[in-house]
Amino acid sequence: MALVRILQILKGPENVSKRGFLSHFLWKYKSCKAETFLSGTNANFLEAQYLDWAKSRGSIDSTWDGFYESVSGPTLKIEEFEDEFSPKTVNLKSKEKDDKESKERIKLHLAVQNLIRSYQTRGHLLAKTDPLKLTIGARWILKSQNAPLDMKGVECRVVSRELGSILYEEHMDTVFELPGRTFIGGKETALTLREIISRLERVYCGAIGIEYMHLYDLDCVQFIRERMETPGAFDKTIEEKRDIMRRLTKAVFLEKYFATKWPAEKRFGLEGGESMIAMLEEIVDCSTKLGVESIVMAMQHRGRLNMLVNVCRKQLTDIFAQFKPMEPKEPGSGDIKYHLGTFIHRFIRKTNKYIKVSMSCNPSHLEVVSPVVIGKARAEQHWKGDSNGDKVMAIIMHGDAAFSGQGVVYETMHLGNLPNFTTHGSIHIVCNNQIGYTTDPRFARSSPYCSDVAKCVDAPVLHVNSDDAEAVAHVARVAIEFRCKFKKDVVIDLVCYRRFGHSEEDEPMFTQPIMYKKIKIMQTVDRIYGDKLKADGVITDADIKGWEKEYMDTLNKHFELAKKITKLSIMDWVDTPWTGFFEASDPKKIRDTGISETTITTISQHFCRPPEPWAFEIHKGIHRMLEKREKMVKSGMADWAMGEALAYGSLLRDKIHIRLTGEDVERGTMAHRHHVYHHQGVDGATYRVLDTLYPDQSLYSLHNSSLSEFGILGFEVGYSYSSPCLLTIWEAQYGDFADTAQPVFDTFIANGESKWVCQTGIVVQLPHGIDGAGPEHSSARVERYLQQADDDEDNIPDLDDKYMPLKQLRAANWTVCNVTTPANYFHLIRRQIALPFRKPLILMTPKVGLKHPYYTSPFKDFLPGTSFQRLIPETGPASQKPKEVKKLIFCSGKVAITIDELRKEKKLEEKIALCRIEQIYPFPYDLVLKEFCKYDKAKTVFCQEEHKNQGPWSFVRPRLENLFGKKIECVSRPPSAASATGIKWIHAKELKELKENIVDL
Ligand SMILES: Cc1ncc(C[n+]2csc(CCOP(=O)(O)OP(=O)(O)O)c2C)c(N)n1
């Protein structure tokens, strides 16, 4: 029936060409049911075959009889339908011609489809995103192919091979059906090739270059395609245009003002990239529309002051005051003005909503702040119960050279989809001024774009010409909408230029003369956009003058006000205030860290109890471990793992949220922790032991991390800034691997408080010990953390002051400990929260030998009244007759076991007294002196298992000598370049010599 009707209709249209009637019909009448099985070539084939069959049934295979009977019915007379246009299969020549022409048309259509796809995929290579017009993405490809760099005909080679090989000028006015995977047609379903290309060029090769076809999620692809391709998508209302103009005016005039008032002051001006402000303002506006309540931001130096003023709405007075030398109100080193942070609850007029905007303090070390701010955002999501990132979002701003050069960018971005680290999408904005200090991009990266790292984390990249203000605003809107819809990272590459040198002191013509000749003639973006709007009749000269005057008046007013500020308050620049915490704590008191017997019983028994066997099948080895643990508990003892569980468990009960991450922390590198059991029969099913201690306990976020120290430690530091009611712990797999996160220690943990009054109570656990494991996996390099201690070795504190230990802690930049008993570990961890302030804790933890009796403590050492011991004094036979002691050994860490075992073996327990310095920094002068005085007849030495040029020796030596007023001997391994030997024989020899020296009286 259908075919007959088709043939009948085909007789009608006059404009039917002489070939492919059926396919033409299908083309034109797409809604026809036949479309589902008839198309192009097979329709032609069926039509021709049908005519053959109708004339003589035996002429084709009899299996077709049923089909043609069903569609034609018995009464069909072919003559009635045949006409001059019907395919004449008898005429072989005509059939061949038809086939050829039909193939040709298919070829052309496929070519057009490919062309569209090519633009979608590669059009960005031709996008005119460089305001200086010096480069386009394609240039990089041509260069790598050693092809000539002239841009003529470049599209054929770089974007699409169809143009000029299949599609020529003669096809330009042919109408082609648009495939479903494009929105360029708007309501139209077919366009001429000329129009198709023109629209593709406009979308993909104009001021915006889009990389999105690599995305795995087709919905993401489709979303961006629609938001970019739909005709009119970039259009702005008059009000929006005026807003953009006003924002540009502020951004440009603020930089000009700085330059006029403080021409020689370093500020890393935004000149050449001012539209970044309009971009951020658009993002902030739109985020409030989309439900975002808090934006956590990080950014590098470039344009930071402008951002602080015009986006974070920091008072201009405060910024201007920063330009003059002023005595600070608070102690600390403070920081330069373009490193400081702030936060504000901004009211957005357009949406009638408040949004919190915070800018994180950051160091000069480019990109170190990136993981920190991600951690902060994640923590804020936790506190707000924002499990899907609807309310809190991170924005990170980068420089082009840093974004492509710094590995921590990847270490940050790869966290994007990890369930326990994701912030549900962040916006990355690269202020791409096409230069890094004095280095050209071609010497700074191996890929066409500075943003290419984004592709391996499945993020779309929107490149945009900063001199096209509306394109900038559009890209901003697409980015925020994408992030809020898909909760994935998105990158904006704001291609701009740097009007002056790297800083205000630099002369760029030394190194980039050609580029800077071009830059000299560039107009500012407010002028460019203002001229455009004037030409379009959207604004007048008077509007522009009015906005400029209004802003200049504001600037002048604040300039005058700034003169009245006489003292600098670093507190005014805090980005994450801990409201109420300090006020509520007694500054002279460390709260008790001991816990009741009931708590010990509850936690210890829970920690021994396996899950119900019918519900969860655990490994036999875990069963055995739990049985042993139970016996231990019954004997009233706690090992290292139990000490830890008691500390964490009791804090969780006290509503302290704990987050512990690191490589393999769930089991523990030393296989001692086992806080997560894995079902032996059900893949992925886990039992998290400490999650069910108390019904109303806090969240215990224990997570194995990716293999990244820099990224994860940075993240956790950021997390720890979020609240004082939180214990954040990062554990290195082995202590020395923490050195790959060195910038986080150097620029945040060690001095964040001193620079920015940002406190953190982060605990960094570093498995440490020289035990024959080789040069690595041995020493956590305690000497480095001690070397960074903010402490004067010549200044012995007032030992009669009962508050001395607390004062020491308050003044310290961090604490460095190497504890030797589970009870002391327990108290130290709990002390982190019991303090009336927060301090980072660098903690050397044991690696092997955790089953050694030394690493056990009786439960009585956890009870109320007990506390952290900064020094564990001698309590054995030597302490009974101190005057007979020949040698007093101060040490730190597991070498105490060696000394203790050795003196037992050599029967020297009465002759050698041993004192363990558990808290190395702040140095426990009072307790050390007490022991020294007690054994005043003994020779005093310091013993360490580390090599002499490493370990705590160089730190403790001057302190001991200043305290005792005499030289002290060091018993250690000899100096060494490596932190341990990899040769067993040497290890044994070193140990033998160390032992000989220990017992040498
Ligand atoms: C980790 C690190 N290495 C080197 C520097 C020194 N430095 C400061 S700015 C800069 C160039 C940065 O270029 P880019 O990222 O493109 O930002 P721009 O200054 O151009 O905005 C360099 C090398 C630094 N601050 N941090």
JSON list of N, CA, C and O and ligand atoms in Angstrom, two decimals, residues 268 300-302 364-366 398-403 406 431 433 435-437 498 502, ligand 1:
[
{"chain": "A", "resi": 268, "resn": "PHE", "atom": "N", "xyz": [51.24, 43.76, 39.31]},
{"chain": "A", "resi": 268, "resn": "PHE", "atom": "CA", "xyz": [50.91, 42.79, 38.27]},
{"chain": "A", "resi": 268, "resn": "PHE", "atom": "C", "xyz": [49.55, 43.13, 37.64]},
{"chain": "A", "resi": 268, "resn": "PHE", "atom": "O", "xyz": [48.57, 42.38, 37.75]},
{"chain": "A", "resi": 300, "resn": "GLN", "atom": "N", "xyz": [46.12, 33.71, 40.81]},
{"chain": "A", "resi": 300, "resn": "GLN", "atom": "CA", "xyz": [47.51, 34.12, 40.83]},
{"chain": "A", "resi": 300, "resn": "GLN", "atom": "C", "xyz": [47.59, 35.64, 40.92]},
{"chain": "A", "resi": 300, "resn": "GLN", "atom": "O", "xyz": [46.60, 36.32, 41.12]},
{"chain": "A", "resi": 301, "resn": "HIS", "atom": "N", "xyz": [48.76, 36.17, 40.71]},
{"chain": "A", "resi": 301, "resn": "HIS", "atom": "CA", "xyz": [49.01, 37.60, 40.90]},
{"chain": "A", "resi": 301, "resn": "HIS", "atom": "C", "xyz": [48.30, 38.51, 39.90]},
{"chain": "A", "resi": 301, "resn": "HIS", "atom": "O", "xyz": [47.85, 39.59, 40.23]},
{"chain": "A", "resi": 302, "resn": "ARG", "atom": "N", "xyz": [48.21, 38.04, 38.65]},
{"chain": "A", "resi": 302, "resn": "ARG", "atom": "CA", "xyz": [47.78, 38.94, 37.56]},
{"chain": "A", "resi": 302, "resn": "ARG", "atom": "C", "xyz": [46.36, 39.46, 37.77]},
{"chain": "A", "resi": 302, "resn": "ARG", "atom": "O", "xyz": [45.40, 38.69, 37.77]},
{"chain": "A", "resi": 364, "resn": "SER", "atom": "N", "xyz": [53.41, 33.08, 46.33]},
{"chain": "A", "resi": 364, "resn": "SER", "atom": "CA", "xyz": [53.94, 33.34, 45.00]},
{"chain": "A", "resi": 364, "resn": "SER", "atom": "C", "xyz": [54.04, 32.07, 44.16]},
{"chain": "A", "resi": 364, "resn": "SER", "atom": "O", "xyz": [53.92, 32.10, 42.95]},
{"chain": "A", "resi": 365, "resn": "HIS", "atom": "N", "xyz": [54.31, 30.97, 44.85]},
{"chain": "A", "resi": 365, "resn": "HIS", "atom": "CA", "xyz": [54.47, 29.71, 44.11]},
{"chain": "A", "resi": 365, "resn": "HIS", "atom": "C", "xyz": [53.20, 29.44, 43.32]},
{"chain": "A", "resi": 365, "resn": "HIS", "atom": "O", "xyz": [52.16, 29.11, 43.90]},
{"chain": "A", "resi": 366, "resn": "LEU", "atom": "N", "xyz": [53.34, 29.59, 42.03]},
{"chain": "A", "resi": 366, "resn": "LEU", "atom": "CA", "xyz": [52.15, 29.51, 41.19]},
{"chain": "A", "resi": 366, "resn": "LEU", "atom": "C", "xyz": [51.48, 28.15, 41.30]},
{"chain": "A", "resi": 366, "resn": "LEU", "atom": "O", "xyz": [52.16, 27.12, 41.33]},
{"chain": "A", "resi": 398, "resn": "HIS", "atom": "N", "xyz": [44.12, 31.06, 36.60]},
{"chain": "A", "resi": 398, "resn": "HIS", "atom": "CA", "xyz": [45.50, 30.66, 36.32]},
{"chain": "A", "resi": 398, "resn": "HIS", "atom": "C", "xyz": [46.13, 31.62, 35.32]},
{"chain": "A", "resi": 398, "resn": "HIS", "atom": "O", "xyz": [45.45, 32.30, 34.57]},
{"chain": "A", "resi": 399, "resn": "GLY", "atom": "N", "xyz": [47.47, 31.57, 35.27]},
{"chain": "A", "resi": 399, "resn": "GLY", "atom": "CA", "xyz": [48.19, 32.22, 34.18]},
{"chain": "A", "resi": 399, "resn": "GLY", "atom": "C", "xyz": [48.46, 31.16, 33.12]},
{"chain": "A", "resi": 399, "resn": "GLY", "atom": "O", "xyz": [48.51, 29.96, 33.44]},
{"chain": "A", "resi": 400, "resn": "ASP", "atom": "N", "xyz": [48.66, 31.57, 31.88]},
{"chain": "A", "resi": 400, "resn": "ASP", "atom": "CA", "xyz": [48.82, 30.56, 30.82]},
{"chain": "A", "resi": 400, "resn": "ASP", "atom": "C", "xyz": [50.09, 29.75, 31.01]},
{"chain": "A", "resi": 400, "resn": "ASP", "atom": "O", "xyz": [50.07, 28.51, 30.86]},
{"chain": "A", "resi": 401, "resn": "ALA", "atom": "N", "xyz": [51.19, 30.40, 31.36]},
{"chain": "A", "resi": 401, "resn": "ALA", "atom": "CA", "xyz": [52.44, 29.65, 31.49]},
{"chain": "A", "resi": 401, "resn": "ALA", "atom": "C", "xyz": [52.35, 28.70, 32.67]},
{"chain": "A", "resi": 401, "resn": "ALA", "atom": "O", "xyz": [52.78, 27.53, 32.58]},
{"chain": "A", "resi": 402, "resn": "ALA", "atom": "N", "xyz": [51.78, 29.15, 33.75]},
{"chain": "A", "resi": 402, "resn": "ALA", "atom": "CA", "xyz": [51.68, 28.30, 34.93]},
{"chain": "A", "resi": 402, "resn": "ALA", "atom": "C", "xyz": [50.72, 27.15, 34.70]},
{"chain": "A", "resi": 402, "resn": "ALA", "atom": "O", "xyz": [50.97, 26.01, 35.11]},
{"chain": "A", "resi": 403, "resn": "PHE", "atom": "N", "xyz": [49.62, 27.42, 34.01]},
{"chain": "A", "resi": 403, "resn": "PHE", "atom": "CA", "xyz": [48.61, 26.37, 33.81]},
{"chain": "A", "resi": 403, "resn": "PHE", "atom": "C", "xyz": [49.19, 25.21, 32.99]},
{"chain": "A", "resi": 403, "resn": "PHE", "atom": "O", "xyz": [48.91, 24.05, 33.26]},
{"chain": "A", "resi": 406, "resn": "GLN", "atom": "N", "xyz": [52.87, 23.87, 35.36]},
{"chain": "A", "resi": 406, "resn": "GLN", "atom": "CA", "xyz": [52.93, 23.34, 36.72]},
{"chain": "A", "resi": 406, "resn": "GLN", "atom": "C", "xyz": [52.16, 22.01, 36.84]},
{"chain": "A", "resi": 406, "resn": "GLN", "atom": "O", "xyz": [50.97, 21.94, 36.55]},
{"chain": "A", "resi": 431, "resn": "CYS", "atom": "N", "xyz": [43.95, 33.33, 32.56]},
{"chain": "A", "resi": 431, "resn": "CYS", "atom": "CA", "xyz": [44.19, 34.68, 32.05]},
{"chain": "A", "resi": 431, "resn": "CYS", "atom": "C", "xyz": [45.41, 34.53, 31.11]},
{"chain": "A", "resi": 431, "resn": "CYS", "atom": "O", "xyz": [46.56, 34.61, 31.54]},
{"chain": "A", "resi": 433, "resn": "ASN", "atom": "N", "xyz": [47.68, 35.68, 28.79]},
{"chain": "A", "resi": 433, "resn": "ASN", "atom": "CA", "xyz": [48.25, 36.88, 28.15]},
{"chain": "A", "resi": 433, "resn": "ASN", "atom": "C", "xyz": [49.36, 36.51, 27.18]},
{"chain": "A", "resi": 433, "resn": "ASN", "atom": "O", "xyz": [50.13, 37.36, 26.74]},
{"chain": "A", "resi": 435, "resn": "ILE", "atom": "N", "xyz": [52.12, 35.00, 27.36]},
{"chain": "A", "resi": 435, "resn": "ILE", "atom": "CA", "xyz": [53.52, 35.16, 27.73]},
{"chain": "A", "resi": 435, "resn": "ILE", "atom": "C", "xyz": [53.68, 34.75, 29.19]},
{"chain": "A", "resi": 435, "resn": "ILE", "atom": "O", "xyz": [52.76, 34.92, 29.99]},
{"chain": "A", "resi": 436, "resn": "GLY", "atom": "N", "xyz": [54.81, 34.17, 29.52]},
{"chain": "A", "resi": 436, "resn": "GLY", "atom": "CA", "xyz": [55.09, 33.86, 30.91]},
{"chain": "A", "resi": 436, "resn": "GLY", "atom": "C", "xyz": [56.36, 34.59, 31.31]},
{"chain": "A", "resi": 436, "resn": "GLY", "atom": "O", "xyz": [57.45, 34.19, 30.91]},
{"chain": "A", "resi": 437, "resn": "TYR", "atom": "N", "xyz": [56.19, 35.68, 32.01]},
{"chain": "A", "resi": 437, "resn": "TYR", "atom": "CA", "xyz": [57.32, 36.52, 32.39]},
{"chain": "A", "resi": 437, "resn": "TYR", "atom": "C", "xyz": [58.00, 37.05, 31.12]},
{"chain": "A", "resi": 437, "resn": "TYR", "atom": "O", "xyz": [57.51, 38.00, 30.52]},
{"chain": "A", "resi": 498, "resn": "ARG", "atom": "N", "xyz": [49.36, 41.26, 27.60]},
{"chain": "A", "resi": 498, "resn": "ARG", "atom": "CA", "xyz": [49.85, 41.97, 28.77]},
{"chain": "A", "resi": 498, "resn": "ARG", "atom": "C", "xyz": [50.37, 43.31, 28.27]},
{"chain": "A", "resi": 498, "resn": "ARG", "atom": "O", "xyz": [51.38, 43.36, 27.59]},
{"chain": "A", "resi": 502, "resn": "HIS", "atom": "N", "xyz": [56.08, 42.21, 32.77]},
{"chain": "A", "resi": 502, "resn": "HIS", "atom": "CA", "xyz": [55.55, 41.22, 33.71]},
{"chain": "A", "resi": 502, "resn": "HIS", "atom": "C", "xyz": [55.07, 41.90, 34.99]},
{"chain": "A", "resi": 502, "resn": "HIS", "atom": "O", "xyz": [53.96, 41.68, 35.46]},
{"chain": "B", "resi": 1, "resn": "LIG", "atom": "C1", "xyz": [56.24, 27.86, 40.91]},
{"chain": "B", "resi": 1, "resn": "LIG", "atom": "C2", "xyz": [56.73, 29.19, 40.43]},
{"chain": "B", "resi": 1, "resn": "LIG", "atom": "N1", "xyz": [57.76, 29.26, 39.56]},
{"chain": "B", "resi": 1, "resn": "LIG", "atom": "C3", "xyz": [58.21, 30.44, 39.11]},
{"chain": "B", "resi": 1, "resn": "LIG", "atom": "C4", "xyz": [57.65, 31.59, 39.54]},
{"chain": "B", "resi": 1, "resn": "LIG", "atom": "C5", "xyz": [58.17, 32.96, 39.05]},
{"chain": "B", "resi": 1, "resn": "LIG", "atom": "N2", "xyz": [57.16, 33.58, 38.17]},
{"chain": "B", "resi": 1, "resn": "LIG", "atom": "C6", "xyz": [56.32, 34.48, 38.65]},
{"chain": "B", "resi": 1, "resn": "LIG", "atom": "S1", "xyz": [55.21, 34.96, 37.53]},
{"chain": "B", "resi": 1, "resn": "LIG", "atom": "C7", "xyz": [55.90, 33.99, 36.35]},
{"chain": "B", "resi": 1, "resn": "LIG", "atom": "C8", "xyz": [55.32, 33.95, 34.98]},
{"chain": "B", "resi": 1, "resn": "LIG", "atom": "C9", "xyz": [53.92, 33.47, 35.04]},
{"chain": "B", "resi": 1, "resn": "LIG", "atom": "O1", "xyz": [53.38, 33.48, 33.78]},
{"chain": "B", "resi": 1, "resn": "LIG", "atom": "P1", "xyz": [51.86, 33.19, 33.58]},
{"chain": "B", "resi": 1, "resn": "LIG", "atom": "O2", "xyz": [51.45, 31.97, 34.34]},
{"chain": "B", "resi": 1, "resn": "LIG", "atom": "O3", "xyz": [51.57, 33.17, 32.16]},
{"chain": "B", "resi": 1, "resn": "LIG", "atom": "O4", "xyz": [51.15, 34.39, 34.31]},
{"chain": "B", "resi": 1, "resn": "LIG", "atom": "P2", "xyz": [51.25, 35.94, 33.93]},
{"chain": "B", "resi": 1, "resn": "LIG", "atom": "O5", "xyz": [52.25, 36.55, 34.87]},
{"chain": "B", "resi": 1, "resn": "LIG", "atom": "O6", "xyz": [51.66, 36.04, 32.53]},
{"chain": "B", "resi": 1, "resn": "LIG", "atom": "O7", "xyz": [49.90, 36.48, 34.17]},
{"chain": "B", "resi": 1, "resn": "LIG", "atom": "C10", "xyz": [56.97, 33.31, 36.85]},
{"chain": "B", "resi": 1, "resn": "LIG", "atom": "C11", "xyz": [57.81, 32.38, 36.09]},
{"chain": "B", "resi": 1, "resn": "LIG", "atom": "C12", "xyz": [56.61, 31.49, 40.47]},
{"chain": "B", "resi": 1, "resn": "LIG", "atom": "N3", "xyz": [56.03, 32.56, 40.98]},
{"chain": "B", "resi": 1, "resn": "LIG", "atom": "N4", "xyz": [56.15, 30.29, 40.87]}
]
